[in-house]
Short mmCIF file of C-alpha atoms in Angstrom, two decimals:
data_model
loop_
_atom_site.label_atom_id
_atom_site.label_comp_id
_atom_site.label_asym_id
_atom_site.label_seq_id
_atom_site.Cartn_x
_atom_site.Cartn_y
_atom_site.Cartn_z
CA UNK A 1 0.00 0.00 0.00
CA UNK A 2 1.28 3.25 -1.31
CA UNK A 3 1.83 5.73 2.16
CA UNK A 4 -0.40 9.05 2.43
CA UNK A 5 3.36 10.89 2.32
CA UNK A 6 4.22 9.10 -1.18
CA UNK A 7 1.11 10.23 -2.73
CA UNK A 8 1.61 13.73 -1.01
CA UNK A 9 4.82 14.55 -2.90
CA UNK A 10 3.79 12.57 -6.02
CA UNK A 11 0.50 14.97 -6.27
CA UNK A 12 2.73 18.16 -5.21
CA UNK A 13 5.73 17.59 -7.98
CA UNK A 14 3.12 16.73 -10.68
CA UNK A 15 -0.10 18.33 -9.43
CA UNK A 16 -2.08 15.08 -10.43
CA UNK A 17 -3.60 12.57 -8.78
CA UNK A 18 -1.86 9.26 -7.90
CA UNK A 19 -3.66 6.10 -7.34
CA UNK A 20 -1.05 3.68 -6.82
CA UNK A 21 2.89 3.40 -6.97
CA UNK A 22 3.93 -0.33 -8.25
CA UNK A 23 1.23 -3.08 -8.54
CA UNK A 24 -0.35 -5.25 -5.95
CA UNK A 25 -0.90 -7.91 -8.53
CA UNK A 26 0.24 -11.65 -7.79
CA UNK A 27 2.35 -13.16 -10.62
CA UNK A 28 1.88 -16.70 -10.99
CA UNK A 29 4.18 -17.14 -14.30
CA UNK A 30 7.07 -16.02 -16.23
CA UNK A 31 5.79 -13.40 -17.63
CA UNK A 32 3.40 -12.07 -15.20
CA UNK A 33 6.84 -12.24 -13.30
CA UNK A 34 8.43 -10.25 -15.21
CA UNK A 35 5.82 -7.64 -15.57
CA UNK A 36 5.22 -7.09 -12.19
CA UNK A 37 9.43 -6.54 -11.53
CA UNK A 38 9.12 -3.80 -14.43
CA UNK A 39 6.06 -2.16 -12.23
CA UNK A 40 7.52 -2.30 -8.83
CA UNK A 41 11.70 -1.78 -10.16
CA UNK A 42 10.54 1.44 -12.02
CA UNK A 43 8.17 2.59 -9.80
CA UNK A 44 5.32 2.88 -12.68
CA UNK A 45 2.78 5.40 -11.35
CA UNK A 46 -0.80 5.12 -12.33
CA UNK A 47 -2.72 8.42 -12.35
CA UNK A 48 -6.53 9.66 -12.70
CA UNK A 49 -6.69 12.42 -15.11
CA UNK A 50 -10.23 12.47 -15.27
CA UNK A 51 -12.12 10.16 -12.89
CA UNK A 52 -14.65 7.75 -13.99
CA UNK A 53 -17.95 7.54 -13.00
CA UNK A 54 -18.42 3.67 -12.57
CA UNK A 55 -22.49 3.28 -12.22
CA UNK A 56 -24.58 0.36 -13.42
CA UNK A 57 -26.19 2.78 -16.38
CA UNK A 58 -22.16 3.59 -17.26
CA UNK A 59 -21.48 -0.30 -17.27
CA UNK A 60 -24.18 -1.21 -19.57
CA UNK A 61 -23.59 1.73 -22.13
CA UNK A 62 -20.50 0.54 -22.46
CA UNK A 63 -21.42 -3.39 -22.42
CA UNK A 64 -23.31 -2.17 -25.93
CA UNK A 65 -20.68 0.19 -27.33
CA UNK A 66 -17.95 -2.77 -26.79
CA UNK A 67 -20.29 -5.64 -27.98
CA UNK A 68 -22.53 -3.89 -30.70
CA UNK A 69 -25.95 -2.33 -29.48
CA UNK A 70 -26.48 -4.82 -32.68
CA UNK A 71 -25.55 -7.89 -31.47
CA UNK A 72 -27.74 -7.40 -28.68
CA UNK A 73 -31.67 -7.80 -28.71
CA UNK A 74 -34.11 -5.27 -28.06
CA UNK A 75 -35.51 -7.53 -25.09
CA UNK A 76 -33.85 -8.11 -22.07
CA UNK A 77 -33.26 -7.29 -18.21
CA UNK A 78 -29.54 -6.20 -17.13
CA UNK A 79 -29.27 -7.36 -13.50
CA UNK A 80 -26.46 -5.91 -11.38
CA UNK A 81 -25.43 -8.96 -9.43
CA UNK A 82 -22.28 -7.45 -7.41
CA UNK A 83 -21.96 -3.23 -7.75
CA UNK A 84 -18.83 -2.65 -8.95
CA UNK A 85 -16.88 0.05 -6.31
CA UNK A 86 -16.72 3.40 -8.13
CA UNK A 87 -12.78 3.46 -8.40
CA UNK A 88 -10.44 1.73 -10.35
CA UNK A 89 -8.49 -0.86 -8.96
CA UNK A 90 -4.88 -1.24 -10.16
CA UNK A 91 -3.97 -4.70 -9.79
CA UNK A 92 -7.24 -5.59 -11.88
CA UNK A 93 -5.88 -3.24 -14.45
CA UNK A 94 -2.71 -4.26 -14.89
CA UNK A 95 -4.15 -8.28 -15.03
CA UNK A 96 -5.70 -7.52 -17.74
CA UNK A 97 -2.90 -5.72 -19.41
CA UNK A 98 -0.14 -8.85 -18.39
CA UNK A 99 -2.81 -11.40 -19.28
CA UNK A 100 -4.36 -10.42 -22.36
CA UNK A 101 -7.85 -10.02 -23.22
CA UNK A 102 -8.98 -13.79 -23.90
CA UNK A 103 -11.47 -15.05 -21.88
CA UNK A 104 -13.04 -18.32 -21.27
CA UNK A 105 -16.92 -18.72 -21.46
CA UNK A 106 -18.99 -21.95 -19.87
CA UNK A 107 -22.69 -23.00 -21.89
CA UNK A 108 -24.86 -25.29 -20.04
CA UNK A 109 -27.94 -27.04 -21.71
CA UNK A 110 -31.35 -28.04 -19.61
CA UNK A 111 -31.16 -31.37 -21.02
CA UNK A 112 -28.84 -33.19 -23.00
CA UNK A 113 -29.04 -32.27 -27.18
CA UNK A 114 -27.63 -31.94 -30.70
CA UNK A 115 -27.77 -28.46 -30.28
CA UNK A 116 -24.19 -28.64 -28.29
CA UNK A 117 -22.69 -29.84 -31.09
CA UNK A 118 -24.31 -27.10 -33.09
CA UNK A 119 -22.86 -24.60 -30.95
CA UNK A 120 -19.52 -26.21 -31.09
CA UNK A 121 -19.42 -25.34 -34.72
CA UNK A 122 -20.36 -21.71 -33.92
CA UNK A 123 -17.70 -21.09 -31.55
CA UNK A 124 -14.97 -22.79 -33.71
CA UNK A 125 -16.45 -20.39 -36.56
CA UNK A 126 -16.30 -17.38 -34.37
CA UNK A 127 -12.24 -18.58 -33.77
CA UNK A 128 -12.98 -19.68 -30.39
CA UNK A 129 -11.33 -23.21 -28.89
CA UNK A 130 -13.30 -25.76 -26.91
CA UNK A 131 -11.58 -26.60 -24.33
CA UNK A 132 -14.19 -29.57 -22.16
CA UNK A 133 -17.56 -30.71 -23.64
CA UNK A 134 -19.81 -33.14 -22.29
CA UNK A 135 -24.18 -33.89 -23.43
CA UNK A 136 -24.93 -30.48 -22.07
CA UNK A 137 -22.06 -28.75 -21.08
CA UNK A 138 -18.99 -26.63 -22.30
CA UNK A 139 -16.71 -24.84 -22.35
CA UNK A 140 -14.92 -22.11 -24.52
CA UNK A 141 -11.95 -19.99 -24.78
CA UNK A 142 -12.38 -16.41 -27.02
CA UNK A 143 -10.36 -13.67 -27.92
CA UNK A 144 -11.73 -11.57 -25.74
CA UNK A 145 -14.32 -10.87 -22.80
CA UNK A 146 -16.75 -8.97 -25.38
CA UNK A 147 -16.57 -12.02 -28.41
CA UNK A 148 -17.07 -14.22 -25.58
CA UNK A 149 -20.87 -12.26 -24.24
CA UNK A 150 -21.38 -11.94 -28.16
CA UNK A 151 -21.54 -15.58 -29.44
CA UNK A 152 -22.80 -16.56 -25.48
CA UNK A 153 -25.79 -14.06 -26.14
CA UNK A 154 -25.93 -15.88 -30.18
CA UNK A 155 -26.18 -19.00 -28.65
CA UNK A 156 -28.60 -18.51 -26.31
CA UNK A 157 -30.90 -16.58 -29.09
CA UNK A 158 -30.41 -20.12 -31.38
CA UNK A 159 -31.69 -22.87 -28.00
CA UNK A 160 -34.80 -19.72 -27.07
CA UNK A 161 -35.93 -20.36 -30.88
CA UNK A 162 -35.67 -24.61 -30.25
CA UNK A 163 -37.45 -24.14 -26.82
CA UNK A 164 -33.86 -25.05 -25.14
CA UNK A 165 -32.62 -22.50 -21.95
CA UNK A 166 -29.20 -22.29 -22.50
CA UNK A 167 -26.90 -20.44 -19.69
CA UNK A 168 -23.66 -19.15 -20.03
CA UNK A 169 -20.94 -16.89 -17.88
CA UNK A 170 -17.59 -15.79 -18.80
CA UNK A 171 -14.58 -15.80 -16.29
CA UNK A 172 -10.88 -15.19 -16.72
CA UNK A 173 -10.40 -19.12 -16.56
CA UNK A 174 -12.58 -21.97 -16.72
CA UNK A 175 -13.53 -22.75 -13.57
CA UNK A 176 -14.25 -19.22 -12.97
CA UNK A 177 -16.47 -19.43 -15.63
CA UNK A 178 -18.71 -22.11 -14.17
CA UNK A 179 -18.29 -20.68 -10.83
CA UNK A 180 -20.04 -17.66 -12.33
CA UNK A 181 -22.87 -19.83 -13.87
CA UNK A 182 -23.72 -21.45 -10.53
CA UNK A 183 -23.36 -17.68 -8.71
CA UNK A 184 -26.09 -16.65 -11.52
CA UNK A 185 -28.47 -19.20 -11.02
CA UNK A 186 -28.22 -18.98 -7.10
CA UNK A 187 -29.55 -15.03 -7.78
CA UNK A 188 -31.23 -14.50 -10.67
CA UNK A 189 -32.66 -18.14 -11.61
CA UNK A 190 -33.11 -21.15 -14.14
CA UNK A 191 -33.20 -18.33 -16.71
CA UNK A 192 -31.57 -18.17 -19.68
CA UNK A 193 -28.76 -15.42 -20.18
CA UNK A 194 -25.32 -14.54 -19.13
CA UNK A 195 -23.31 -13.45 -16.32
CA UNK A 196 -20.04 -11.42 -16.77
CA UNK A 197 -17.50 -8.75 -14.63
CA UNK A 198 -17.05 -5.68 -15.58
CA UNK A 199 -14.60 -3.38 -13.57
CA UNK A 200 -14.69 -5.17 -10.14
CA UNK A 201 -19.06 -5.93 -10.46
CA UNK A 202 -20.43 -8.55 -11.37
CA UNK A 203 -24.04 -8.45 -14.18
CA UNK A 204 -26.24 -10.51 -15.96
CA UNK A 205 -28.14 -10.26 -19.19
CA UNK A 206 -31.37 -12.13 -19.05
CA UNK A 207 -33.77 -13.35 -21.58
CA UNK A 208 -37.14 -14.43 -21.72
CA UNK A 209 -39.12 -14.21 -25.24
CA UNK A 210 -36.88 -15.95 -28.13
CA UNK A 211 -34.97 -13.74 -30.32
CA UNK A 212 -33.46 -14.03 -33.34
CA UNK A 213 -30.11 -11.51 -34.61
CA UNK A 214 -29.18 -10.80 -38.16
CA UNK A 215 -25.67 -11.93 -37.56
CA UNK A 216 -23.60 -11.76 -34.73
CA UNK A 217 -20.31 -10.14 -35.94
CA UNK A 218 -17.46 -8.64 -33.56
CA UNK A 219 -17.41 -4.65 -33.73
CA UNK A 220 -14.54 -3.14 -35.15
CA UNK A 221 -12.74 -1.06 -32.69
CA UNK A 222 -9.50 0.46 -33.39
CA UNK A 223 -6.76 0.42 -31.20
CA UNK A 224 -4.25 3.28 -31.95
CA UNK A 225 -0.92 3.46 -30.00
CA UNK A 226 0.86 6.94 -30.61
CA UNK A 227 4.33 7.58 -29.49
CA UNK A 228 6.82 10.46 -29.81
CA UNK A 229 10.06 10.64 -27.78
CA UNK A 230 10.39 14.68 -25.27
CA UNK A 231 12.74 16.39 -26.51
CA UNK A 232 14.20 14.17 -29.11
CA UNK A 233 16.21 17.50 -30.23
CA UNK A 234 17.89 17.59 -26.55
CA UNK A 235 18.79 13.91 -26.96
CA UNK A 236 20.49 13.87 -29.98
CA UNK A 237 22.67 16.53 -29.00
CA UNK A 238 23.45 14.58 -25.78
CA UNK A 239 23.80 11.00 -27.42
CA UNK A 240 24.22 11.05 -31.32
CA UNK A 241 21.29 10.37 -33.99
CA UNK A 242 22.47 6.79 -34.51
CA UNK A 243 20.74 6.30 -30.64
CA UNK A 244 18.10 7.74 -31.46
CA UNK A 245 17.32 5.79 -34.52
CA UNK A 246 18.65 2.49 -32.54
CA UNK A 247 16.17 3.67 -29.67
CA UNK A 248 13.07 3.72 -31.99
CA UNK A 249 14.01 1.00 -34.17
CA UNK A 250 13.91 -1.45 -30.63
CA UNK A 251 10.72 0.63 -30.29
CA UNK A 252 9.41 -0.55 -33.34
CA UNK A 253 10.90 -3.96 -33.42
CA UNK A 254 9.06 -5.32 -30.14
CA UNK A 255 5.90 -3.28 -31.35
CA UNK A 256 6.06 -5.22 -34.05
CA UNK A 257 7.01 -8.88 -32.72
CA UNK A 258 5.64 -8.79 -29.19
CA UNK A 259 2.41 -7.09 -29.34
CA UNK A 260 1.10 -7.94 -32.91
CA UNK A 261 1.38 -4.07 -33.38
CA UNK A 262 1.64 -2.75 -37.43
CA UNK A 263 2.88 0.34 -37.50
CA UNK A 264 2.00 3.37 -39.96
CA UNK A 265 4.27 6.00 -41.67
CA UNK A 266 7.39 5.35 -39.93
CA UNK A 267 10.25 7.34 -41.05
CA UNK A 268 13.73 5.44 -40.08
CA UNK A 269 15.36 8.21 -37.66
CA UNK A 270 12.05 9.79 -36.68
CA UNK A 271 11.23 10.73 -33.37
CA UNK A 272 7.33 9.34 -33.61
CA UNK A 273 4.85 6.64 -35.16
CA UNK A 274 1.47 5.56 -34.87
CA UNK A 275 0.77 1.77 -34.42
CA UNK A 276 -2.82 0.04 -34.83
CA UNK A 277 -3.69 -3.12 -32.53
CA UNK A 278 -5.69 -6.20 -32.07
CA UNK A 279 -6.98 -5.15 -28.87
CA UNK A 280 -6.31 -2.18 -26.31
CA UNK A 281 -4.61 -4.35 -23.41
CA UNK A 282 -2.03 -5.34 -26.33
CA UNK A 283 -1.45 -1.07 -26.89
CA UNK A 284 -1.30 -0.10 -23.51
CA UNK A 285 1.06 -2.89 -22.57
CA UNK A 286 3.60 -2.08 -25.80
CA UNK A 287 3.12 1.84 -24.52
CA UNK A 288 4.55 0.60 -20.81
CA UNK A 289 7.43 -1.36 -22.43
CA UNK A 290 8.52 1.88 -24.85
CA UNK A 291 8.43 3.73 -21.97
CA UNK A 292 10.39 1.43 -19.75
CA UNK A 293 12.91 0.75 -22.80
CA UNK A 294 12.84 5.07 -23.05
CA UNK A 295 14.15 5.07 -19.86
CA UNK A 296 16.72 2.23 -19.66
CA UNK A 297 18.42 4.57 -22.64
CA UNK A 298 17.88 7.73 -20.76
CA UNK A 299 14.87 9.10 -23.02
CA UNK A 300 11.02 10.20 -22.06
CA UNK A 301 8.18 9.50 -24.37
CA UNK A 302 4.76 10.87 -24.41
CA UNK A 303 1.94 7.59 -25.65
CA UNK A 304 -1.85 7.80 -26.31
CA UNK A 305 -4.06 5.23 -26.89
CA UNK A 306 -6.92 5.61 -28.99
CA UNK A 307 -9.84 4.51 -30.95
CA UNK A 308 -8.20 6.57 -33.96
CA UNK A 309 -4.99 7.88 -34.98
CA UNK A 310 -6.44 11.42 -33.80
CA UNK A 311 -7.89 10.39 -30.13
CA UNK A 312 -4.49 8.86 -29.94
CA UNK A 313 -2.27 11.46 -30.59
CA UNK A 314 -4.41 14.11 -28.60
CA UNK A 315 -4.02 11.87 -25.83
CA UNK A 316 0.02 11.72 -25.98
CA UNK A 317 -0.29 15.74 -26.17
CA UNK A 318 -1.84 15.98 -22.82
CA UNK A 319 1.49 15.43 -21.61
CA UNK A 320 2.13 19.06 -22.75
CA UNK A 321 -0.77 20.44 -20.81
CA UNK A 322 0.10 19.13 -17.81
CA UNK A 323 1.49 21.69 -14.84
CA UNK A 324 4.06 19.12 -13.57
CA UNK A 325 7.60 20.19 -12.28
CA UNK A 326 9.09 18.44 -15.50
CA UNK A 327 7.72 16.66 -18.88
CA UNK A 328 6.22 13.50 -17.50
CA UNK A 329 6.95 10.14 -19.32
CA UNK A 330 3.20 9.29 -19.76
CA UNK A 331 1.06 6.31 -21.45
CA UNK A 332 -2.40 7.97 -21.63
CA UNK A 333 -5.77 5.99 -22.19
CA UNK A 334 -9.27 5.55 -21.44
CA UNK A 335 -10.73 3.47 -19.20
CA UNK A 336 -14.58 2.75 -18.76
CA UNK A 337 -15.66 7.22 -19.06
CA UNK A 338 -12.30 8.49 -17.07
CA UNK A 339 -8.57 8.78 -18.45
CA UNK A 340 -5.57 7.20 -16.82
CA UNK A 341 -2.47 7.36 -17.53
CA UNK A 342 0.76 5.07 -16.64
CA UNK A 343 3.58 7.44 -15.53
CA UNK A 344 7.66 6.14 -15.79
CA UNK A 345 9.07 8.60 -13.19
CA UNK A 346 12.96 9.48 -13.21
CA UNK A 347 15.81 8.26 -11.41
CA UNK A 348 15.56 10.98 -9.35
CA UNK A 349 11.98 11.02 -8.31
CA UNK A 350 12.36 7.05 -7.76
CA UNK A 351 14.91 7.51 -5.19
CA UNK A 352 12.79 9.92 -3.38
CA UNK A 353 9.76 7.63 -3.64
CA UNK A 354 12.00 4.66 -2.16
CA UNK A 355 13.52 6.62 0.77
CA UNK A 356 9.49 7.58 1.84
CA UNK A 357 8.23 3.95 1.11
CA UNK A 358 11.23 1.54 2.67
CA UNK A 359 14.20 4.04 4.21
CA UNK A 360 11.94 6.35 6.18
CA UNK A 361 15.15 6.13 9.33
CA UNK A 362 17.14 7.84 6.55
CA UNK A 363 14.66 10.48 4.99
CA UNK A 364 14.17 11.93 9.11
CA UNK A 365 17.93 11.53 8.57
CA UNK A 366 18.82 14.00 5.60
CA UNK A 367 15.68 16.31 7.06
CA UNK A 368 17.64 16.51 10.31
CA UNK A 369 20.81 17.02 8.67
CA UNK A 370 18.99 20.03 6.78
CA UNK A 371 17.77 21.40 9.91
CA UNK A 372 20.49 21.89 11.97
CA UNK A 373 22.74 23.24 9.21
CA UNK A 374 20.66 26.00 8.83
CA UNK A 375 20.20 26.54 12.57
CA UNK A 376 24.19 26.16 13.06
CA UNK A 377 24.68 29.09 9.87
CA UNK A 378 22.33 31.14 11.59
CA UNK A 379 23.92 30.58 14.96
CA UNK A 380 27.11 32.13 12.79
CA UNK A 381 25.37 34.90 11.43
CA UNK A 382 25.54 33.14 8.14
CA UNK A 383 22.03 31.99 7.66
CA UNK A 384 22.21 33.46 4.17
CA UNK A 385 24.43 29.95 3.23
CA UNK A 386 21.68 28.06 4.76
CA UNK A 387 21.07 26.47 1.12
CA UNK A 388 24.05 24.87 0.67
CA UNK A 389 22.83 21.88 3.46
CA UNK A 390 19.71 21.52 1.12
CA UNK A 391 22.06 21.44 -2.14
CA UNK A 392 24.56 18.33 0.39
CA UNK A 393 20.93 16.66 0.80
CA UNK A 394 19.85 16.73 -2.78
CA UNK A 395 23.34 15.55 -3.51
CA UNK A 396 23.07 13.19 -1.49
CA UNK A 397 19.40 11.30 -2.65
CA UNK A 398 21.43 11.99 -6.46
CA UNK A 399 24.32 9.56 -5.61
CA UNK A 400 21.49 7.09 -4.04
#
């Protein structure tokens, strides 16, 4: 947990609001590992530019916008199961940035039927893998949480119109999944529909009159990634063009492999590029490794991620709005109706943030130092020299 006096001088240096230092997430891999070092080594920041107001109404608008108000009937009841807290929780966040977007989705029949097989073909269709199927059970892995509700909410339209109650959930693993199911049933009923999270809550869509889509078809959202290194001009001067170009190129290169990122219009020995991606985990998380990379070779970057090239790139500009001390190194995006933004602070403001959270004995150290230095000059009548203990102290957190 990130101390009141952390958050104190994050907010006064940057005049923005910090909800966590780090991550509280629990790797349990390799690269959730890894990730998790990055966050916690670097100090990533997370901030609230604009807060979001999490309500049931907000949820559901943007249940439609993400799924396609036409993949969805005109007919149905949106339960809120478990309210989702009105804050954004970091560790969830960064989950589903380390994880990916896939989810897995559970179907369970009344009775046993052909219609499971049916469905099986769907799925496999809609690129989805089966991972267990029985007479009237299965279940699913997507691409994502919103393909997954999409074919569940297909599938349940197809057993409404054969008189079968189909009901589904979608969970971050399997047995989550069915976990979900069996929570659904316990509160809402026998009734056909779906259960799902969305930002900490839990919510069911419920049907009860058959229904019948056009076709179910994913929406088409855009992910944009823009990035443009601060002060590219200083940086040349200070390292040579050849870094610059080797800095972007590794940029680009892990863009490219990594994150199934294509970039657009990039000029070898530029100082910016746009990038388009499957999904907007996949651009946020290739934003947090440019930035980390930025740093390792002594560069900022400004990042925005977007549903278009524009939204993007205004987003990365916000850096330049900002009434902070010094440019911030800042991967900007939306998240439910607020914007957030992953900060990579300096060296400097690191060290500072690590004598607060784990060498407080220290910190009360250099403050004492500071205090009677000054008192001592202005025992001597030479108060005016008073700065030079604060210049020893700032020297001092420098060769920390």
């Amino acid at each position: 947990m990130t101390s009141f006096l952390t958050k104190s001088f994050i907010r006064l240096t940057t005049k923005l609001n910090p909800i966590a230092v780090g991550t509280k997430f629990f790797p349990t891999n390799t690269l959730e590992t890894e990730y998790v070092e990055l966050f916690n080594y670097t100090q990533t920041i997370l901030f609230e530019l604009e807060k979001a107001e999490i309500t049931s109404d907000s949820i559901l608008e943007n249940l439609i916008r993400d799924v396609g108000a036409e993949n969805i009937p005109k007919d149905y009841d949106f339960y809120e199961l478990t309210p989702a807290e009105n804050r954004v929780e970091e560790y969830a966040l960064v989950s589903n940035i380390v994880m990916g977007s896939d989810r897995y989705f559970y179907i369970e029949l009344k009775q046993p039927s052909n219609l499971i097989n049916v469905f099986v073909k769907i799925i496999q269709n809609e690129k989805g893998e089966i991972v267990e199927k029985t007479a009237t059970e299965l279940v699913a892995r997507m691409l994502s949480k919103n393909d997954a509700i999409r074919v569940a909410i297909e599938l349940i339209g197809i057993g409404l119109s054969e008189g079968i109650e189909v009901i589904s959930a979608v969970g971050m693993t399997g047995a989550a999944s069915i976990e979900r199911a069996i929570h659904y049933t316990q509160n809402v009923g026998s009734f056909p529909g779906i259960a799902f999270t969305k930002l900490g809550g839990e919510y069911a869509l419920v049907f009860d009159s058959p229904f019948l889509l056009q076709e179910s078809r994913p929406v088409n959202l855009e992910n944009y990634l823009f990035i443009d290194l601060i002060d590219s001009t200083k940086f040349i001067d200070k390292n040579g063009r050849n870094q610059l170009v080797d800095l972007m190129t590794g940029i680009k290169n892990f863009i490219e492999t990594e994150c199934d990122g294509e970039l657009e219009g990039y000029r070898e020995g530029g100082d910016d590029f746009i990038a388009r991606f499957p999904s907007k985990d996949l651009a946020i998380r290739a934003g947090l490794d440019a930035a980390w990379f930025a740093l390792d070779n002594g560069a900022k970057i400004r990042a925005g991620v977007g549903r278009s090239r524009r939204e993007a790139g205004e987003r990365a500009q916000l850096v330049d709005s900002l009434e902070s001390t010094s440019p911030l190194s800042l991967v900007v995006f939306e998240l439910a109706n607020g914007l957030y933004a992953y900060n990579i602070p300096s060296e400097f403001t690191r060290t500072l943030i690590n004598l607060v959270e784990n060498e407080k004995a220290k910190l009360i150290g250099v403050f004492a130092f500071v205090f009677i230095f000054v008192y001592v000059m202005s025992i001597l009548g030479l108060g005016v020299f008073g700065f030079v203990g604060i210049i020893l102290a700032l020297a001092y957190a420098f060769i920390a």
